[in-house]
PDB file of C-alpha atoms in Angstrom:
ATOM      1  CA  MET D  21       0.000   0.000   0.000  1.00  0.00           C
ATOM      2  CA  ASP D  22       1.072   3.523  -0.688  1.00  0.00           C
ATOM      3  CA  GLU D  23       2.415   5.139   2.510  1.00  0.00           C
ATOM      4  CA  GLU D  24       0.914   8.559   1.676  1.00  0.00           C
ATOM      5  CA  PHE D  25      -2.496   6.956   1.163  1.00  0.00           C
ATOM      6  CA  LEU D  26      -2.280   5.154   4.521  1.00  0.00           C
ATOM      7  CA  ASN D  27      -1.370   8.440   6.232  1.00  0.00           C
ATOM      8  CA  VAL D  28      -4.466  10.083   4.733  1.00  0.00           C
ATOM      9  CA  LEU D  29      -6.642   7.230   6.004  1.00  0.00           C
ATOM     10  CA  GLY D  30      -5.011   7.459   9.460  1.00  0.00           C
ATOM     11  CA  ASP D  31      -5.449  11.237   9.728  1.00  0.00           C
ATOM     12  CA  LEU D  32      -9.057  10.988   8.636  1.00  0.00           C
ATOM     13  CA  SER D  33      -9.725   8.272  11.209  1.00  0.00           C
ATOM     14  CA  VAL D  34      -8.646  10.598  14.051  1.00  0.00           C
ATOM     15  CA  VAL D  35     -10.971  13.356  12.804  1.00  0.00           C
ATOM     16  CA  ARG D  36     -13.748  10.786  12.377  1.00  0.00           C
ATOM     17  CA  VAL D  37     -13.519   9.704  16.026  1.00  0.00           C
ATOM     18  CA  LYS D  38     -13.868  13.326  17.219  1.00  0.00           C
ATOM     19  CA  LEU D  39     -16.838  14.040  14.958  1.00  0.00           C
ATOM     20  CA  THR D  40     -18.669  10.815  15.798  1.00  0.00           C
ATOM     21  CA  LEU D  41     -19.815  12.467  19.000  1.00  0.00           C
ATOM     22  CA  MET D  42     -21.937  14.972  17.045  1.00  0.00           C
ATOM     23  CA  ASP D  43     -25.396  14.037  15.813  1.00  0.00           C
ATOM     24  CA  ASP D  44     -25.695  13.754  12.011  1.00  0.00           C
ATOM     25  CA  ASN D  45     -29.168  15.307  11.982  1.00  0.00           C
ATOM     26  CA  GLN D  46     -27.820  18.415  13.734  1.00  0.00           C
ATOM     27  CA  ILE D  47     -25.049  18.731  11.180  1.00  0.00           C
ATOM     28  CA  ILE D  48     -27.492  18.165   8.304  1.00  0.00           C
ATOM     29  CA  SER D  49     -29.830  20.850   9.680  1.00  0.00           C
ATOM     30  CA  SER D  50     -26.911  23.281   9.729  1.00  0.00           C
ATOM     31  CA  CYS D  51     -26.026  22.329   6.140  1.00  0.00           C
ATOM     32  CA  LEU D  52     -29.567  22.892   4.958  1.00  0.00           C
ATOM     33  CA  SER D  53     -29.693  26.281   6.669  1.00  0.00           C
ATOM     34  CA  GLY D  54     -26.696  27.371   4.581  1.00  0.00           C
ATOM     35  CA  GLU D  55     -23.690  26.777   6.839  1.00  0.00           C
ATOM     36  CA  LYS D  56     -20.927  25.585   4.487  1.00  0.00           C
ATOM     37  CA  GLU D  57     -18.701  24.500   7.364  1.00  0.00           C
ATOM     38  CA  ALA D  58     -21.323  21.991   8.471  1.00  0.00           C
ATOM     39  CA  PHE D  59     -21.033  19.978   5.273  1.00  0.00           C
ATOM     40  CA  GLU D  60     -17.282  20.034   5.671  1.00  0.00           C
ATOM     41  CA  MET D  61     -17.842  18.391   9.065  1.00  0.00           C
ATOM     42  CA  LEU D  62     -19.834  15.612   7.398  1.00  0.00           C
ATOM     43  CA  VAL D  63     -17.073  15.122   4.849  1.00  0.00           C
ATOM     44  CA  LYS D  64     -14.431  14.921   7.571  1.00  0.00           C
ATOM     45  CA  LYS D  65     -16.575  12.552   9.601  1.00  0.00           C
ATOM     46  CA  TYR D  66     -17.271  10.097   6.777  1.00  0.00           C
ATOM     47  CA  GLN D  67     -14.411  10.551   4.323  1.00  0.00           C
ATOM     48  CA  ALA D  68     -12.283   7.684   5.673  1.00  0.00           C
ATOM     49  CA  PRO D  69     -15.005   4.990   5.689  1.00  0.00           C
ATOM     50  CA  ILE D  70     -16.318   6.111   2.287  1.00  0.00           C
ATOM     51  CA  LEU D  71     -12.810   6.131   0.830  1.00  0.00           C
ATOM     52  CA  HIS D  72     -12.147   2.700   2.307  1.00  0.00           C
ATOM     53  CA  LEU D  73     -15.367   1.243   0.903  1.00  0.00           C
ATOM     54  CA  ALA D  74     -14.708   2.741  -2.542  1.00  0.00           C
ATOM     55  CA  TRP D  75     -11.160   1.401  -2.481  1.00  0.00           C
ATOM     56  CA  ARG D  76     -12.422  -2.078  -1.631  1.00  0.00           C
ATOM     57  CA  ILE D  77     -14.945  -1.992  -4.464  1.00  0.00           C
ATOM     58  CA  LEU D  78     -12.717  -0.459  -7.124  1.00  0.00           C
ATOM     59  CA  GLY D  79      -9.316  -1.806  -6.082  1.00  0.00           C
ATOM     60  CA  ASP D  80      -7.551   1.390  -7.158  1.00  0.00           C
ATOM     61  CA  LYS D  81      -6.738   4.243  -4.794  1.00  0.00           C
ATOM     62  CA  ASP D  82      -7.044   7.004  -7.397  1.00  0.00           C
ATOM     63  CA  GLU D  83     -10.396   5.704  -8.611  1.00  0.00           C
ATOM     64  CA  ALA D  84     -11.486   5.399  -4.966  1.00  0.00           C
ATOM     65  CA  LYS D  85     -10.557   9.040  -4.307  1.00  0.00           C
ATOM     66  CA  ASP D  86     -12.552  10.133  -7.359  1.00  0.00           C
ATOM     67  CA  ALA D  87     -15.538   7.991  -6.350  1.00  0.00           C
ATOM     68  CA  THR D  88     -15.386   9.442  -2.830  1.00  0.00           C
ATOM     69  CA  GLN D  89     -15.448  12.947  -4.243  1.00  0.00           C
ATOM     70  CA  ASP D  90     -18.373  12.015  -6.512  1.00  0.00           C
ATOM     71  CA  THR D  91     -20.196  10.630  -3.486  1.00  0.00           C
ATOM     72  CA  PHE D  92     -19.879  13.862  -1.521  1.00  0.00           C
ATOM     73  CA  VAL D  93     -20.829  16.016  -4.503  1.00  0.00           C
ATOM     74  CA  GLN D  94     -23.989  13.969  -5.009  1.00  0.00           C
ATOM     75  CA  THR D  95     -24.674  13.953  -1.269  1.00  0.00           C
ATOM     76  CA  PHE D  96     -24.416  17.739  -1.104  1.00  0.00           C
ATOM     77  CA  SER D  97     -26.677  18.123  -4.154  1.00  0.00           C
ATOM     78  CA  ASN D  98     -29.339  15.829  -2.706  1.00  0.00           C
ATOM     79  CA  LEU D  99     -29.047  16.511   1.021  1.00  0.00           C
ATOM     80  CA  ASP D 100     -32.521  18.071   1.091  1.00  0.00           C
ATOM     81  CA  ARG D 101     -33.940  14.735  -0.127  1.00  0.00           C
ATOM     82  CA  PHE D 102     -32.405  12.706   2.696  1.00  0.00           C
ATOM     83  CA  ASP D 103     -35.010  11.065   4.944  1.00  0.00           C
ATOM     84  CA  ARG D 104     -33.805  11.885   8.457  1.00  0.00           C
ATOM     85  CA  THR D 105     -35.660   8.945   9.938  1.00  0.00           C
ATOM     86  CA  LYS D 106     -33.119   6.697   8.182  1.00  0.00           C
ATOM     87  CA  SER D 107     -29.411   6.210   8.773  1.00  0.00           C
ATOM     88  CA  PHE D 108     -27.280   8.894   7.115  1.00  0.00           C
ATOM     89  CA  LYS D 109     -24.302   6.506   7.036  1.00  0.00           C
ATOM     90  CA  ASN D 110     -26.331   3.880   5.155  1.00  0.00           C
ATOM     91  CA  TRP D 111     -27.527   6.520   2.697  1.00  0.00           C
ATOM     92  CA  LEU D 112     -23.944   7.641   2.131  1.00  0.00           C
ATOM     93  CA  TYR D 113     -22.775   4.034   1.649  1.00  0.00           C
ATOM     94  CA  SER D 114     -25.579   3.485  -0.877  1.00  0.00           C
ATOM     95  CA  ILE D 115     -24.469   6.521  -2.853  1.00  0.00           C
ATOM     96  CA  THR D 116     -20.860   5.334  -2.724  1.00  0.00           C
ATOM     97  CA  TYR D 117     -21.816   1.879  -3.899  1.00  0.00           C
ATOM     98  CA  LYS D 118     -23.788   3.292  -6.833  1.00  0.00           C
ATOM     99  CA  ARG D 119     -20.987   5.702  -7.815  1.00  0.00           C
ATOM    100  CA  CYS D 120     -18.483   2.831  -7.770  1.00  0.00           C
ATOM    101  CA  ILE D 121     -20.724   0.588  -9.858  1.00  0.00           C
ATOM    102  CA  ASP D 122     -21.130   3.426 -12.373  1.00  0.00           C
ATOM    103  CA  ARG D 123     -17.343   3.753 -12.557  1.00  0.00           C
ATOM    104  CA  LYS D 124     -16.910   0.012 -13.061  1.00  0.00           C
ATOM    105  CA  ARG D 125     -19.485   0.067 -15.873  1.00  0.00           C
ATOM    106  CA  LYS D 126     -17.730   2.975 -17.580  1.00  0.00           C
ATOM    107  CA  GLU D 127     -14.370   1.226 -17.204  1.00  0.00           C
ATOM    108  CA  LYS D 128     -15.766  -1.986 -18.679  1.00  0.00           C
ATOM    109  CA  SER D 129     -17.321  -0.061 -21.557  1.00  0.00           C
ATOM    110  CA  HIS D 130     -14.046   1.747 -22.186  1.00  0.00           C
ATOM    111  CA  ARG D 131     -12.101  -1.532 -22.045  1.00  0.00           C
ATOM    112  CA  ASN D 132     -14.481  -3.125 -24.560  1.00  0.00           C
ATOM    113  CA  PHE D 133     -14.117  -0.134 -26.869  1.00  0.00           C
ATOM    114  CA  MET D 134     -10.319  -0.239 -26.614  1.00  0.00           C
ATOM    115  CA  TYR D 135     -10.308  -3.983 -27.251  1.00  0.00           C
ATOM    116  CA  ARG D 136     -12.413  -3.587 -30.409  1.00  0.00           C
ATOM    117  CA  ALA D 137     -10.276  -0.675 -31.568  1.00  0.00           C
ATOM    118  CA  ALA D 138      -7.079  -2.644 -30.945  1.00  0.00           C
ATOM    119  CA  LYS D 139      -8.360  -5.557 -33.007  1.00  0.00           C
ATOM    120  CA  GLU D 140      -9.016  -3.215 -35.918  1.00  0.00           C
ATOM    121  CA  LYS D 141      -5.887  -1.091 -35.634  1.00  0.00           C
ATOM    122  CA  PRO D 142      -3.488  -1.261 -32.671  1.00  0.00           C
ATOM    123  CA  LEU D 143      -3.423   2.144 -30.971  1.00  0.00           C
ATOM    124  CA  TYR D 144      -1.282   1.187 -27.993  1.00  0.00           C
ATOM    125  CA  ASP D 145       1.100  -1.429 -26.707  1.00  0.00           C
ATOM    126  CA  ARG D 146      -1.178  -4.199 -25.410  1.00  0.00           C
ATOM    127  CA  ASP D 147       1.613  -5.857 -23.395  1.00  0.00           C
ATOM    128  CA  ARG D 148       2.249  -2.649 -21.422  1.00  0.00           C
ATOM    129  CA  VAL D 149      -1.440  -2.174 -20.599  1.00  0.00           C
ATOM    130  CA  HIS D 150      -1.742  -5.816 -19.537  1.00  0.00           C
ATOM    131  CA  THR D 151       1.367  -5.581 -17.327  1.00  0.00           C
ATOM    132  CA  ASP D 152       0.029  -2.456 -15.616  1.00  0.00           C
ATOM    133  CA  ARG D 153      -3.214  -4.252 -14.791  1.00  0.00           C
ATOM    134  CA  ILE D 154      -1.368  -7.242 -13.349  1.00  0.00           C
ATOM    135  CA  GLU D 155       0.713  -4.962 -11.111  1.00  0.00           C
ATOM    136  CA  ASP D 156      -2.426  -3.247  -9.860  1.00  0.00           C
ATOM    137  CA  SER D 157      -4.132  -6.509  -9.024  1.00  0.00           C
ATOM    138  CA  GLU D 158      -1.075  -7.793  -7.141  1.00  0.00           C
ATOM    139  CA  VAL D 159      -0.876  -4.647  -5.041  1.00  0.00           C
ATOM    140  CA  PHE D 160      -4.541  -4.165  -4.187  1.00  0.00           C
ATOM    141  CA  PHE D 161      -6.452  -6.812  -2.322  1.00  0.00           C
ATOM    142  CA  PRO D 162      -5.726  -9.947  -4.350  1.00  0.00           C
ATOM    143  CA  ALA D 163      -8.023 -12.083  -2.229  1.00  0.00           C
ATOM    144  CA  LEU D 164     -10.967  -9.749  -2.734  1.00  0.00           C
ATOM    145  CA  GLU D 165     -10.533  -9.845  -6.498  1.00  0.00           C
ATOM    146  CA  LYS D 166     -12.098 -13.302  -6.462  1.00  0.00           C
ATOM    147  CA  LEU D 167     -15.355 -11.844  -5.179  1.00  0.00           C
ATOM    148  CA  SER D 168     -18.121 -10.182  -7.136  1.00  0.00           C
ATOM    149  CA  THR D 169     -18.622  -6.490  -6.447  1.00  0.00           C
ATOM    150  CA  ARG D 170     -21.691  -7.113  -4.301  1.00  0.00           C
ATOM    151  CA  GLU D 171     -19.907  -9.832  -2.327  1.00  0.00           C
ATOM    152  CA  ARG D 172     -16.931  -7.505  -1.800  1.00  0.00           C
ATOM    153  CA  VAL D 173     -19.190  -4.711  -0.533  1.00  0.00           C
ATOM    154  CA  ALA D 174     -21.118  -7.079   1.731  1.00  0.00           C
ATOM    155  CA  ILE D 175     -18.023  -8.580   3.362  1.00  0.00           C
ATOM    156  CA  THR D 176     -16.358  -5.170   3.706  1.00  0.00           C
ATOM    157  CA  LEU D 177     -19.393  -3.685   5.455  1.00  0.00           C
ATOM    158  CA  LYS D 178     -19.701  -6.753   7.685  1.00  0.00           C
ATOM    159  CA  ILE D 179     -16.044  -6.799   8.734  1.00  0.00           C
ATOM    160  CA  ASN D 180     -15.256  -3.077   8.927  1.00  0.00           C
ATOM    161  CA  ASP D 181     -18.539  -1.657  10.170  1.00  0.00           C
ATOM    162  CA  ALA D 182     -20.202  -4.709  11.762  1.00  0.00           C
ATOM    163  CA  TYR D 183     -23.209  -4.161   9.508  1.00  0.00           C
ATOM    164  CA  SER D 184     -26.083  -6.603   9.815  1.00  0.00           C
ATOM    165  CA  ALA D 185     -27.549  -8.351   6.790  1.00  0.00           C
ATOM    166  CA  SER D 186     -30.446  -5.906   6.934  1.00  0.00           C
ATOM    167  CA  GLU D 187     -28.140  -2.885   6.811  1.00  0.00           C
ATOM    168  CA  ILE D 188     -26.106  -4.428   3.995  1.00  0.00           C
ATOM    169  CA  ALA D 189     -29.339  -5.044   2.093  1.00  0.00           C
ATOM    170  CA  ASN D 190     -30.214  -1.340   2.472  1.00  0.00           C
ATOM    171  CA  VAL D 191     -26.855  -0.297   1.047  1.00  0.00           C
ATOM    172  CA  LEU D 192     -26.988  -2.765  -1.848  1.00  0.00           C
ATOM    173  CA  GLY D 193     -30.684  -2.213  -2.538  1.00  0.00           C
ATOM    174  CA  CYS D 194     -31.610  -5.872  -2.259  1.00  0.00           C
ATOM    175  CA  ALA D 195     -33.547  -8.217   0.032  1.00  0.00           C
ATOM    176  CA  GLU D 196     -32.037  -9.154   3.388  1.00  0.00           C
ATOM    177  CA  SER D 197     -31.909 -12.828   2.347  1.00  0.00           C
ATOM    178  CA  THR D 198     -29.963 -11.844  -0.774  1.00  0.00           C
ATOM    179  CA  ALA D 199     -27.479  -9.895   1.356  1.00  0.00           C
ATOM    180  CA  ARG D 200     -27.001 -13.021   3.489  1.00  0.00           C
ATOM    181  CA  VAL D 201     -26.279 -15.021   0.330  1.00  0.00           C
ATOM    182  CA  TYR D 202     -23.649 -12.449  -0.717  1.00  0.00           C
ATOM    183  CA  LEU D 203     -22.023 -12.725   2.724  1.00  0.00           C
ATOM    184  CA  PHE D 204     -22.117 -16.524   2.666  1.00  0.00           C
ATOM    185  CA  ASN D 205     -20.599 -16.695  -0.826  1.00  0.00           C
ATOM    186  CA  ALA D 206     -17.920 -14.138   0.045  1.00  0.00           C
ATOM    187  CA  LYS D 207     -16.865 -16.072   3.143  1.00  0.00           C
ATOM    188  CA  LYS D 208     -16.861 -19.342   1.219  1.00  0.00           C
ATOM    189  CA  LYS D 209     -14.701 -17.914  -1.591  1.00  0.00           C
ATOM    190  CA  LEU D 210     -12.261 -16.288   0.817  1.00  0.00           C
ATOM    191  CA  ARG D 211     -11.705 -19.561   2.663  1.00  0.00           C
TER     192      ARG D 211
END
């Protein structure tokens, strides 16, 4: 892992512990009343777990940083739509999950386009691109690469945040029984 990246995660974890004592609904009320600093508090409070989740899903720190930024931009844009009777953290994780899936779809689409273009007329050195991908996969979470995206999210939420199957189902937008299946399959594959 990149030392600079680990330092960022560590620094954000310290800030997160301090901000955990504040109520999210109070911070959200301040945001909605126009206090810009209040949203910054939410970002500081949740940046580390969101970044970690995005990194687990995408397997690339730069993509994870971009997805985290996308998550907070969308959160800020839609904060007035948040149902305060629900968990803000779950809502944020759901947005993160969706942003990451969108990125994976775009990447897959781009890869397919590049593959078709390379078959017609080589535009780049295929061996170099392939080598770069192998290096990335060896550096970032090789065991998790065997899991589907939903399994990876489920096991990450279970291990890191002690989420229940019900909470995981809320994040993934599926039935609780389906979330349990994702957890079961993830554990089985990791063994």
